[in-house]
XYZ file of C-alpha atoms in Angstrom:
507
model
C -12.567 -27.572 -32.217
C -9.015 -26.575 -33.018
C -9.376 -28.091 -36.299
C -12.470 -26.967 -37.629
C -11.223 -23.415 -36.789
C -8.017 -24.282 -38.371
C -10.342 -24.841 -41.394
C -12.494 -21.840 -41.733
C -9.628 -19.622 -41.332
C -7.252 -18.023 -44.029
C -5.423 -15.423 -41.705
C -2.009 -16.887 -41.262
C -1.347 -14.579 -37.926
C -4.332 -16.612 -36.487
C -3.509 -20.006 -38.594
C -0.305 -19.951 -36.411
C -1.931 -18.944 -33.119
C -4.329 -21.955 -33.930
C -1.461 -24.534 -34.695
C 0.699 -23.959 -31.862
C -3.076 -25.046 -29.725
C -3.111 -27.989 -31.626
C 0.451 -28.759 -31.165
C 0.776 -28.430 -27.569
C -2.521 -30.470 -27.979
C -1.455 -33.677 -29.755
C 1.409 -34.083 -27.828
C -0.788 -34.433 -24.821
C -1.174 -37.998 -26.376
C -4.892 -38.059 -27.183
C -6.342 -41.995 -27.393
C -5.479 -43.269 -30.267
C -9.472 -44.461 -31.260
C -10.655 -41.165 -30.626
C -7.993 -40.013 -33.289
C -9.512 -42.684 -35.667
C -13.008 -41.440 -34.649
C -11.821 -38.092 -35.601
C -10.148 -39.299 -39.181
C -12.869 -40.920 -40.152
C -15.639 -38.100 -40.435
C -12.710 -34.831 -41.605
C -12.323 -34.256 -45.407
C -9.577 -31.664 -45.080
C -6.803 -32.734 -46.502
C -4.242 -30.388 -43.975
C -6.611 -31.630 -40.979
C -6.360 -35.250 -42.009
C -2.105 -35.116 -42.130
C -2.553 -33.805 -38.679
C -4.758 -36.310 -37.184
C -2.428 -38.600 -38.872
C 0.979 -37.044 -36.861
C -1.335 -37.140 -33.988
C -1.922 -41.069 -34.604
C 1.806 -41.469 -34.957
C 2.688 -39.435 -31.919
C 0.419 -42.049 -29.794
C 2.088 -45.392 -31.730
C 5.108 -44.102 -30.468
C 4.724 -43.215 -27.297
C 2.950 -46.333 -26.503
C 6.551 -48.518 -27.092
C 4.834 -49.387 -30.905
C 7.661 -47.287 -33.392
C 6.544 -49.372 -36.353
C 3.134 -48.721 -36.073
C 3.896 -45.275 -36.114
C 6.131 -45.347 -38.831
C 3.483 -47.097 -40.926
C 0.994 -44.040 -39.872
C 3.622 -41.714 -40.591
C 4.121 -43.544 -44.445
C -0.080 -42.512 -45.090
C 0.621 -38.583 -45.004
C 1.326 -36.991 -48.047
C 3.720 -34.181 -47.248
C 2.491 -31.668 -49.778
C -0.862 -31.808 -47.682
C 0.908 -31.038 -44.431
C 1.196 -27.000 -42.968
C 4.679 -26.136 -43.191
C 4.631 -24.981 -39.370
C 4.591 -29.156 -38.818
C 7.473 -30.273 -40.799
C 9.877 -30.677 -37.921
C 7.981 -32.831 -35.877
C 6.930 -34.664 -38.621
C 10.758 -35.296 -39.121
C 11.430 -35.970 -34.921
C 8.692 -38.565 -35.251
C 10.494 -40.244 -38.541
C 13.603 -40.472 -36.188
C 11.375 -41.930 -33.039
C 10.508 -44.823 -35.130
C 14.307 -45.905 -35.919
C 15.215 -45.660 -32.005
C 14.599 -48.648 -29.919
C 10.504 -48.967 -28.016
C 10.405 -47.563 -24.612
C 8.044 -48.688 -22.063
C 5.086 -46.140 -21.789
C 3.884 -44.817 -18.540
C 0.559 -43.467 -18.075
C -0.249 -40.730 -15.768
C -3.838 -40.311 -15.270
C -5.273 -35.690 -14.592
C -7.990 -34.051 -13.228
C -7.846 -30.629 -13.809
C -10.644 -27.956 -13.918
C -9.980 -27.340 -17.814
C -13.452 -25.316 -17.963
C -15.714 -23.674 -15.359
C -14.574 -21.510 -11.926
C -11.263 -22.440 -11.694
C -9.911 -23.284 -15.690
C -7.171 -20.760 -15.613
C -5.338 -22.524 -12.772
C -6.121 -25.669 -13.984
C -4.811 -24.373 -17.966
C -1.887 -23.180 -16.020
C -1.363 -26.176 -14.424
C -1.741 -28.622 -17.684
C 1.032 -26.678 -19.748
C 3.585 -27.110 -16.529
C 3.008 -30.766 -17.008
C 3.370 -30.742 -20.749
C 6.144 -28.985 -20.538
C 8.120 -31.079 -18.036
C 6.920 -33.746 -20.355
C 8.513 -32.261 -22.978
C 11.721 -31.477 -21.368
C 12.197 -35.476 -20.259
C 15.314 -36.758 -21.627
C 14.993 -39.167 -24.570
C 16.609 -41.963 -23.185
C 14.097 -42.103 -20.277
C 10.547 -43.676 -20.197
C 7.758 -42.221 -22.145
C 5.495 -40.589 -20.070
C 1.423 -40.017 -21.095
C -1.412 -37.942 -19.863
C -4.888 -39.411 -19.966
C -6.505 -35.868 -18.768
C -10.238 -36.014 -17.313
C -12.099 -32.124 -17.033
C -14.353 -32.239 -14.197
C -15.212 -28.983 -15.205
C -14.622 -27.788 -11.547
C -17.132 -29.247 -9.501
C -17.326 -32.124 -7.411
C -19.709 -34.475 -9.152
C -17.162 -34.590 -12.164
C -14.361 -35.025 -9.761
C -15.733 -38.274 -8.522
C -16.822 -39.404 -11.623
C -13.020 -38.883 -13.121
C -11.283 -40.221 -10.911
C -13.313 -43.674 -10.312
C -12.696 -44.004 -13.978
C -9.090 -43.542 -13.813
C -8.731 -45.464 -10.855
C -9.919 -48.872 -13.238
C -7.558 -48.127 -16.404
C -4.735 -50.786 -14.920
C -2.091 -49.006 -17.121
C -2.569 -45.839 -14.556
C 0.390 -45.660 -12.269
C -0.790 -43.207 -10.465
C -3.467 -39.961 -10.545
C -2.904 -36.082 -10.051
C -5.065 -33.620 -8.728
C -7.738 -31.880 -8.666
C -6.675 -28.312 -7.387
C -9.523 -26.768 -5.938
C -8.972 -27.845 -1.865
C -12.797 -28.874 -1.829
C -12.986 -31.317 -4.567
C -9.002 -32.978 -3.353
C -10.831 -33.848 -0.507
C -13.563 -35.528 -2.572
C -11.808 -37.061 -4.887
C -9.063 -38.711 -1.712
C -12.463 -39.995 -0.261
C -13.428 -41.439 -3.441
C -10.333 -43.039 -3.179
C -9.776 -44.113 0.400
C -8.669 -47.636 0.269
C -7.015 -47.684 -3.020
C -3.379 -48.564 -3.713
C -3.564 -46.080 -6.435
C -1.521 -43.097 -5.767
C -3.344 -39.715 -5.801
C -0.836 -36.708 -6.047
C -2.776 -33.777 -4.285
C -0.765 -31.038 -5.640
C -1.812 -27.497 -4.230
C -4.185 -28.624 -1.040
C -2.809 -27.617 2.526
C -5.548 -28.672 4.583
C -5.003 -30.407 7.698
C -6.079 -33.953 8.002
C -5.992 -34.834 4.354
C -3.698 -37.432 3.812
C -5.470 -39.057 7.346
C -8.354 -40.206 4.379
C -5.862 -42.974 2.929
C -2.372 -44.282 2.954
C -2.490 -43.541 -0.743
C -2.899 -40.099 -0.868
C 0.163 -37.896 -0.889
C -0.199 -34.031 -0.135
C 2.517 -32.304 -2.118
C 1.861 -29.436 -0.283
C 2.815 -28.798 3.277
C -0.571 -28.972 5.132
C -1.453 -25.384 7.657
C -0.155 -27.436 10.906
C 3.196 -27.402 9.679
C 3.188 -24.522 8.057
C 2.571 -22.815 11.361
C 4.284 -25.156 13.946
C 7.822 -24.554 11.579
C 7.279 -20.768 11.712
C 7.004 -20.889 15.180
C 10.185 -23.328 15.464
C 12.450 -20.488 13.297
C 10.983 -17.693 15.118
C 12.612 -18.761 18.362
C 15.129 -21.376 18.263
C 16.874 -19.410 14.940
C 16.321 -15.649 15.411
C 16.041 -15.990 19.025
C 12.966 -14.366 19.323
C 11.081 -13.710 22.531
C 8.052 -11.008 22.726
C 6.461 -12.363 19.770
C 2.745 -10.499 18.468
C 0.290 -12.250 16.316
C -2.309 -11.046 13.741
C -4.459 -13.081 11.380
C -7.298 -12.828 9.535
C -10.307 -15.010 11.695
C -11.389 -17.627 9.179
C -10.198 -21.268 8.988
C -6.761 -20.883 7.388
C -6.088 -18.290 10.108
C -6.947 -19.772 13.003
C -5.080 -23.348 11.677
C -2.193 -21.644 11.536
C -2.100 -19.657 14.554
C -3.175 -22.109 16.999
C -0.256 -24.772 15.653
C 1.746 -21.176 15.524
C 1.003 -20.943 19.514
C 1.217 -24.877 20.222
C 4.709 -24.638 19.191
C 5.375 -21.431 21.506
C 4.541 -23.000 24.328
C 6.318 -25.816 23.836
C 9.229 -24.078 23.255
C 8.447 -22.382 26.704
C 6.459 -18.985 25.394
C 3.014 -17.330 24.781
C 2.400 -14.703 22.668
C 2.483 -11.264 24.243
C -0.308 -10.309 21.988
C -2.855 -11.972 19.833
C -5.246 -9.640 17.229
C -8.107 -11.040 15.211
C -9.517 -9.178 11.849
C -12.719 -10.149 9.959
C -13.259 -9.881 6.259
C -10.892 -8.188 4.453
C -8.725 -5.660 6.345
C -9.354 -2.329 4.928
C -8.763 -0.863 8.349
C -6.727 -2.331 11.080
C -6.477 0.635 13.077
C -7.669 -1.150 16.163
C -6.133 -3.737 16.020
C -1.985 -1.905 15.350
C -3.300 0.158 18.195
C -3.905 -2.654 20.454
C -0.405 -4.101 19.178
C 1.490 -0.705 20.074
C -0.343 -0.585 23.696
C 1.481 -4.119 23.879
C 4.838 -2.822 23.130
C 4.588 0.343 25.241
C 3.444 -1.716 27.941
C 6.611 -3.413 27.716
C 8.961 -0.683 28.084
C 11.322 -0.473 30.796
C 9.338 1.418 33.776
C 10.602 4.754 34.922
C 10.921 6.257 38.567
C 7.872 7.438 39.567
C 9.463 10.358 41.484
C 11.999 11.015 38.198
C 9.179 13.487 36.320
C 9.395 15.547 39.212
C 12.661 15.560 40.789
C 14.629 14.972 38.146
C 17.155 12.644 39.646
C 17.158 9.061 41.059
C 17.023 7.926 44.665
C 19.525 5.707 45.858
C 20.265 4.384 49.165
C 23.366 5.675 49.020
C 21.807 9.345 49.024
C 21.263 8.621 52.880
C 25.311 9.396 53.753
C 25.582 12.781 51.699
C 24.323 16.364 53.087
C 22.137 17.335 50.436
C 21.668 21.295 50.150
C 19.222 23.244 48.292
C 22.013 25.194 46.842
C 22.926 21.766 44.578
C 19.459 22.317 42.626
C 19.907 25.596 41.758
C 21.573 24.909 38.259
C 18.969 22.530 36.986
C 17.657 23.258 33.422
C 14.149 25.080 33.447
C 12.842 22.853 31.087
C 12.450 19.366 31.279
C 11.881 17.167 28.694
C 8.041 15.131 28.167
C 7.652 11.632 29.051
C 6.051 9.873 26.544
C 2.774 7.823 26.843
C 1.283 4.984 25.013
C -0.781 8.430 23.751
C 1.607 9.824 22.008
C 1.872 9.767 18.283
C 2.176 6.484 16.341
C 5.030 7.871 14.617
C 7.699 6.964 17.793
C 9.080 3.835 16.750
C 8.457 1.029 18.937
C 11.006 -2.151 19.036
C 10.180 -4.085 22.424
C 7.963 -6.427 20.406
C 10.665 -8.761 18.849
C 8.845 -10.283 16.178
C 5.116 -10.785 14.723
C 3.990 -13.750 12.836
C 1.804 -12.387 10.062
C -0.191 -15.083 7.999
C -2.818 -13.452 5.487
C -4.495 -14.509 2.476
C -3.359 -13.585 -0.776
C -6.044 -11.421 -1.186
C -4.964 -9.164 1.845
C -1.452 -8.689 1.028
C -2.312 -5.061 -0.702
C -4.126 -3.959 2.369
C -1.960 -5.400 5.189
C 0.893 -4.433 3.309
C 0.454 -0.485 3.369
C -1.053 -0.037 6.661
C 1.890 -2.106 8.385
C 4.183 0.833 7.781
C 1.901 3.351 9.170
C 2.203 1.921 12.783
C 5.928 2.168 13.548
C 6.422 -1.275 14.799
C 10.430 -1.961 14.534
C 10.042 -5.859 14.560
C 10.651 -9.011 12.911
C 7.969 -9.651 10.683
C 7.353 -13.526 9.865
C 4.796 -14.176 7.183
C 3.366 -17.049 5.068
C 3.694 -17.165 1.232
C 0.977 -14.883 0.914
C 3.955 -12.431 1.039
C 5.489 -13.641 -2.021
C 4.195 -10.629 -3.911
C 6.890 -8.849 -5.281
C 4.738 -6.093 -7.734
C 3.028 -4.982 -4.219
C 6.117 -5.388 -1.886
C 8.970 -3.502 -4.064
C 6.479 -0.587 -4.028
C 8.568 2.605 -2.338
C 5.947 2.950 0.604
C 6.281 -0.968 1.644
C 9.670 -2.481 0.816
C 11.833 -0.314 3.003
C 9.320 -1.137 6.013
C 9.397 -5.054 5.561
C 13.251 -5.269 4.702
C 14.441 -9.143 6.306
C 10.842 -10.455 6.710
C 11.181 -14.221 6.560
C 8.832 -16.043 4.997
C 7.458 -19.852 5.638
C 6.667 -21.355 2.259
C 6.399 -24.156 0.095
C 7.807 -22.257 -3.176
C 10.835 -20.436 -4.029
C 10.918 -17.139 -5.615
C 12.265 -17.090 -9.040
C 14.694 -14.871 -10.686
C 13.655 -14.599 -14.700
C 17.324 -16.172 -15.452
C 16.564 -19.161 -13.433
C 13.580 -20.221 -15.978
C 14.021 -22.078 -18.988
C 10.373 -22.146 -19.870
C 8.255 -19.735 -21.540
C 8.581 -15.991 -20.038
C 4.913 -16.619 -20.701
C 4.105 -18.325 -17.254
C 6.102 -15.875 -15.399
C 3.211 -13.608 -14.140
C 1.088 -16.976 -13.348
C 4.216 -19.122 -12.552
C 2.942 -20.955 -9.496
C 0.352 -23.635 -10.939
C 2.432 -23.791 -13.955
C 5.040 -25.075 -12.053
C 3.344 -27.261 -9.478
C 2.147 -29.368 -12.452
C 5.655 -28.721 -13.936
C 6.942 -30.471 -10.430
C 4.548 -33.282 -10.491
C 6.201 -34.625 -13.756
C 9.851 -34.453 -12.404
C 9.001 -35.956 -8.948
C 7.044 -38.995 -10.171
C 10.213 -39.269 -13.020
C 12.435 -39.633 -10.199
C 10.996 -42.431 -8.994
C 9.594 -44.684 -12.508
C 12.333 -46.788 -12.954
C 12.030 -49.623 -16.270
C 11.030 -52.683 -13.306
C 8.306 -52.621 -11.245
C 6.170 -50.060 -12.307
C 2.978 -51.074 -10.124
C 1.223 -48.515 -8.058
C 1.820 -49.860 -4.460
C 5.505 -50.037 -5.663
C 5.246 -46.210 -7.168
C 3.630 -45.658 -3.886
C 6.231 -46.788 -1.615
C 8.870 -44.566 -3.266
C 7.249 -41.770 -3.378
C 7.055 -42.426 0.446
C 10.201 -43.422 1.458
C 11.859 -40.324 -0.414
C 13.764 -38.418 1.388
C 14.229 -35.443 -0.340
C 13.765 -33.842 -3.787
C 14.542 -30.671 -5.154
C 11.868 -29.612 -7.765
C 12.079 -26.400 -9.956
C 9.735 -24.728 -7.834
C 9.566 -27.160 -4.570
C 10.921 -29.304 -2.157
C 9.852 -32.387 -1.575
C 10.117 -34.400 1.409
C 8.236 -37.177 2.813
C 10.356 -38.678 5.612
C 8.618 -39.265 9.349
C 5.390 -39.684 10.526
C 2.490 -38.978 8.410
C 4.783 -40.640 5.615
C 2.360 -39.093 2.628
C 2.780 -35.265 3.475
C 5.681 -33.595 2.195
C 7.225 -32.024 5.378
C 9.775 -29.695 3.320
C 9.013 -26.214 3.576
C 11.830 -23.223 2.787
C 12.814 -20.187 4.380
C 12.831 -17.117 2.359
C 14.236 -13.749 3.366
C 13.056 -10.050 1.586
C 15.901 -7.852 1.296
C 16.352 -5.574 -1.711
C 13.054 -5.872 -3.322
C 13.759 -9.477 -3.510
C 13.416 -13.281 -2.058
C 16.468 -15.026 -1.625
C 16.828 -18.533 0.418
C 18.220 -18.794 4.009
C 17.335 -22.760 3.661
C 14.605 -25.012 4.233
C 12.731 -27.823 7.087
C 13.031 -31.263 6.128
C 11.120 -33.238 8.502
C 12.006 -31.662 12.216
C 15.620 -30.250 10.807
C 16.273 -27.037 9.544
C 18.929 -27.489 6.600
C 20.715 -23.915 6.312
C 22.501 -24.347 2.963
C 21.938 -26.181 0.145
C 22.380 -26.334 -3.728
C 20.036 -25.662 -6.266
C 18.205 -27.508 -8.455
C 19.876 -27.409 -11.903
């Protein structure tokens, strides 16, 4: 498609918009007889050389330099776009260097359909960690399968992959509906299937070879729990969540935990659909905290002292009243304005959908609740939480998540992906955490498998991973974040039952 466009157009603003498509293309290591299919039906003479840099790419990266250095002696360089010079010169110095053993990865991604910009997000984080790989390590491939986001396709791609004996392992899809499909496709296999954004509960229960990158909702909630009491010491703890599946996962392994650890929640709120007024709900939460307010005298409104026992030995004259102040000042009710700030609720575990954050976020203020608010990464918004009527409100929330938040000097990929940066950077982790563990001997799948498994702990650019204790295929590493000063910064992260409170960064 690329190329036909490439040849219809004569606008060199566009001509260069095209080529860097068919660059980051190519290098995605198309099959090398679909690139002959391709040669053998284009005329253009510019199209052709690039087919042929494609062909060469593929030689190369498949441990064959001096095919590729034959391919690369067919292409006549005053037929070839300037903008490809230089990696027509990189691949001229591939073919001197020694063959490496190529590793094939195989992807299903939803390139087209309901969910293509995630899964376009996520295919340029995995080129790009590609690209970033060292040259003296393996060669790593993509065979990539759309299935076009449904879950017909999804079966269909990953049965095929599963055959292709030079597939080490699969990743994806995204979509939480078709990762369960495609594990039950799978169940059985000794293929590895990397389920990279999924956090359902039960998941990797389907097979021994599926591996949940991502924390599933029982931990997620069962850890927040863990750092709500046994860290900050928390003990009148509130709950609200929204009333669908993902809510009431992570509340009830929120409240399992409590009461292990010897609590219950002093209040528990439900909301329905998306929460465009929680008015009840605060209310019912404030109720809570005045309820839990040291009680007064009941004589003290109206005689404006306390009795004591000791009152009984002392002649007490009317005379000793006379100089009491006129006025005395109201006791306040659970009534009164919503405006008196409340703090006898120590914490409240907040987990929302992304979708909510805007809404939760400005009515939360409104109620005067001086608490410890624990969320999920829902929370990592920073555009809606550094807004002037929010930030000040939610200053030390911790949040329970599987991602870091990035400062832009942290990235050395394109400021492109910043906005978008989380599936970009899950597939950007799936390349580095499978790199740490291809070695040049024994690069089977049930040995692939078993590392992956036994690792201990990984530092990612955007993730953690851990996979030690029981189920050995979910990665138990989730980090702590803190808001303060309209940003996230790291107070640590769980590794299995531990909570590790300092730690370096990934370079």
């Amino acid at each position: 498609m690329y190329l036909r466009a490439r040849a219809l157009q004569s606008d060199e603003l566009f001509l260069e918009k095209i080529d860097q498509r068919i660059m980051n293309t190519l290098k995605v290591n198309i099959s090398l007889p679909r690139v002959d299919e391709m040669l053998s039906v284009e005329f253009d003479l510019q199209n052709r050389s690039i087919l042929l840099l494609t062909k060469a790419y593929g030689a190369i990266y498949a441990g064959q330099p001096d095919d590729g250095a034959q391919t690369l002696s067919g292409i006549n360089i005053d037929n070839l776009p300037d903008r490809y010079f230089d990696f027509y010169e990189e691949l001229l110095l591939a073919t001197y260097r020694p063959p490496r053993e190529n590793i094939t990865i195989g992807v299903v991604l939803p390139l087209t359909g309901e969910y293509q910009s995630q899964g376009n997000l996520f295919l340029e984080g995995l080129k790009s960690a590609i690209q970033s790989q060292p040259d003296e390590l393996h060669n790593l491939s993509l065979i990539i399968y759309d299935n076009r986001s449904k879950g017909i396709e999804t079966i269909r791609s990953v049965k095929v992959l599963a055959k292709k004996q030079e597939i080490i392992a699969i990743v994806g899809p995204l979509n939480a509906g078709n990762a369960l499909i495609a594990a039950n496709s799978l169940s059985g296999s000794m293929i590895p299937l990397l389920i990279p954004t999924s956090v359902q509960n039960g998941l990797v229960t389907l097979g021994e070879n599926i591996l949940q990158l991502n924390s599933d909702e029982n931990t997620r909630g069962r850890f927040a729990a863990r750092y709500a009491v046994q860290k900050l010491g928390l003990k009148n703890i509130a709950v609200l969540a929204p009333a669908n599946e993902m809510g009431h996962n992570l509340v009830d392994s929120f409240c399992k935990e409590l009461d292990l650890l010897g609590q219950i929640p002093v209040k528990l709120e439900w909301y329905s659909d998306f929460p465009e007024d929680l008015r009840r709900q605060f209310k019912s939460i404030r109720k809570t905290a005045w309820d839990l307010m040291p009680k007064e005298n009941e004589y003290s409104e109206f005689l404006g002292l306390e009795i004591d026992s000791l009152d009984a030995l002392f002649t007490i004259s009317v005379d000793d009243f006379f100089d009491l102040p006129k006025d005395q000042e109201k006791v306040l009710s659970s009534k009164d304005s919503s405006k008196i700030s409340l703090d006898t609720i120590d914490g409240i575990y907040l987990p929302i959908s992304p979708d909510h954050l805007s809404y939760l976020a400005t009515q939360f203020p409104l109620y005067n609740l001086n608490t410890q608010v624990i969320g999920n990464e829902a929370w990592q918004n920073l555009e809606i939480l550094n807004q002037e009527n929010i930030g000040p409100h939610l200053s030390k929330m911790i949040v329970i998540s599987n991602r870091k938040e990035f400062a832009q000097n942290e990235l050395s990929v394109q400021a492109d992906y910043l906005n978008n940066n989380e599936f970009f950077f899950q597939g950007f982790d799936c390349v580095q955490l499978l790199s740490a563990v291809i070695n040049e001997d024994n690069l089977d799948r049930k040995t692939i498998l078993d590392r992956l498994k036994s690792m201990d702990e990984f530092h990612g650019m955007e993730r953690i991973f851990s996979f030690s204790g029981e189920p050995s295929n979910l990665n138990k590493a989730l980090q702590v974040l803190q808001y303060d000063q309209n940003n996230f910064s790291s107070l640590g992260f769980f590794k299995g039952d531990s909570l590790i409170t300092s730690f370096f960064q990934a370079p």
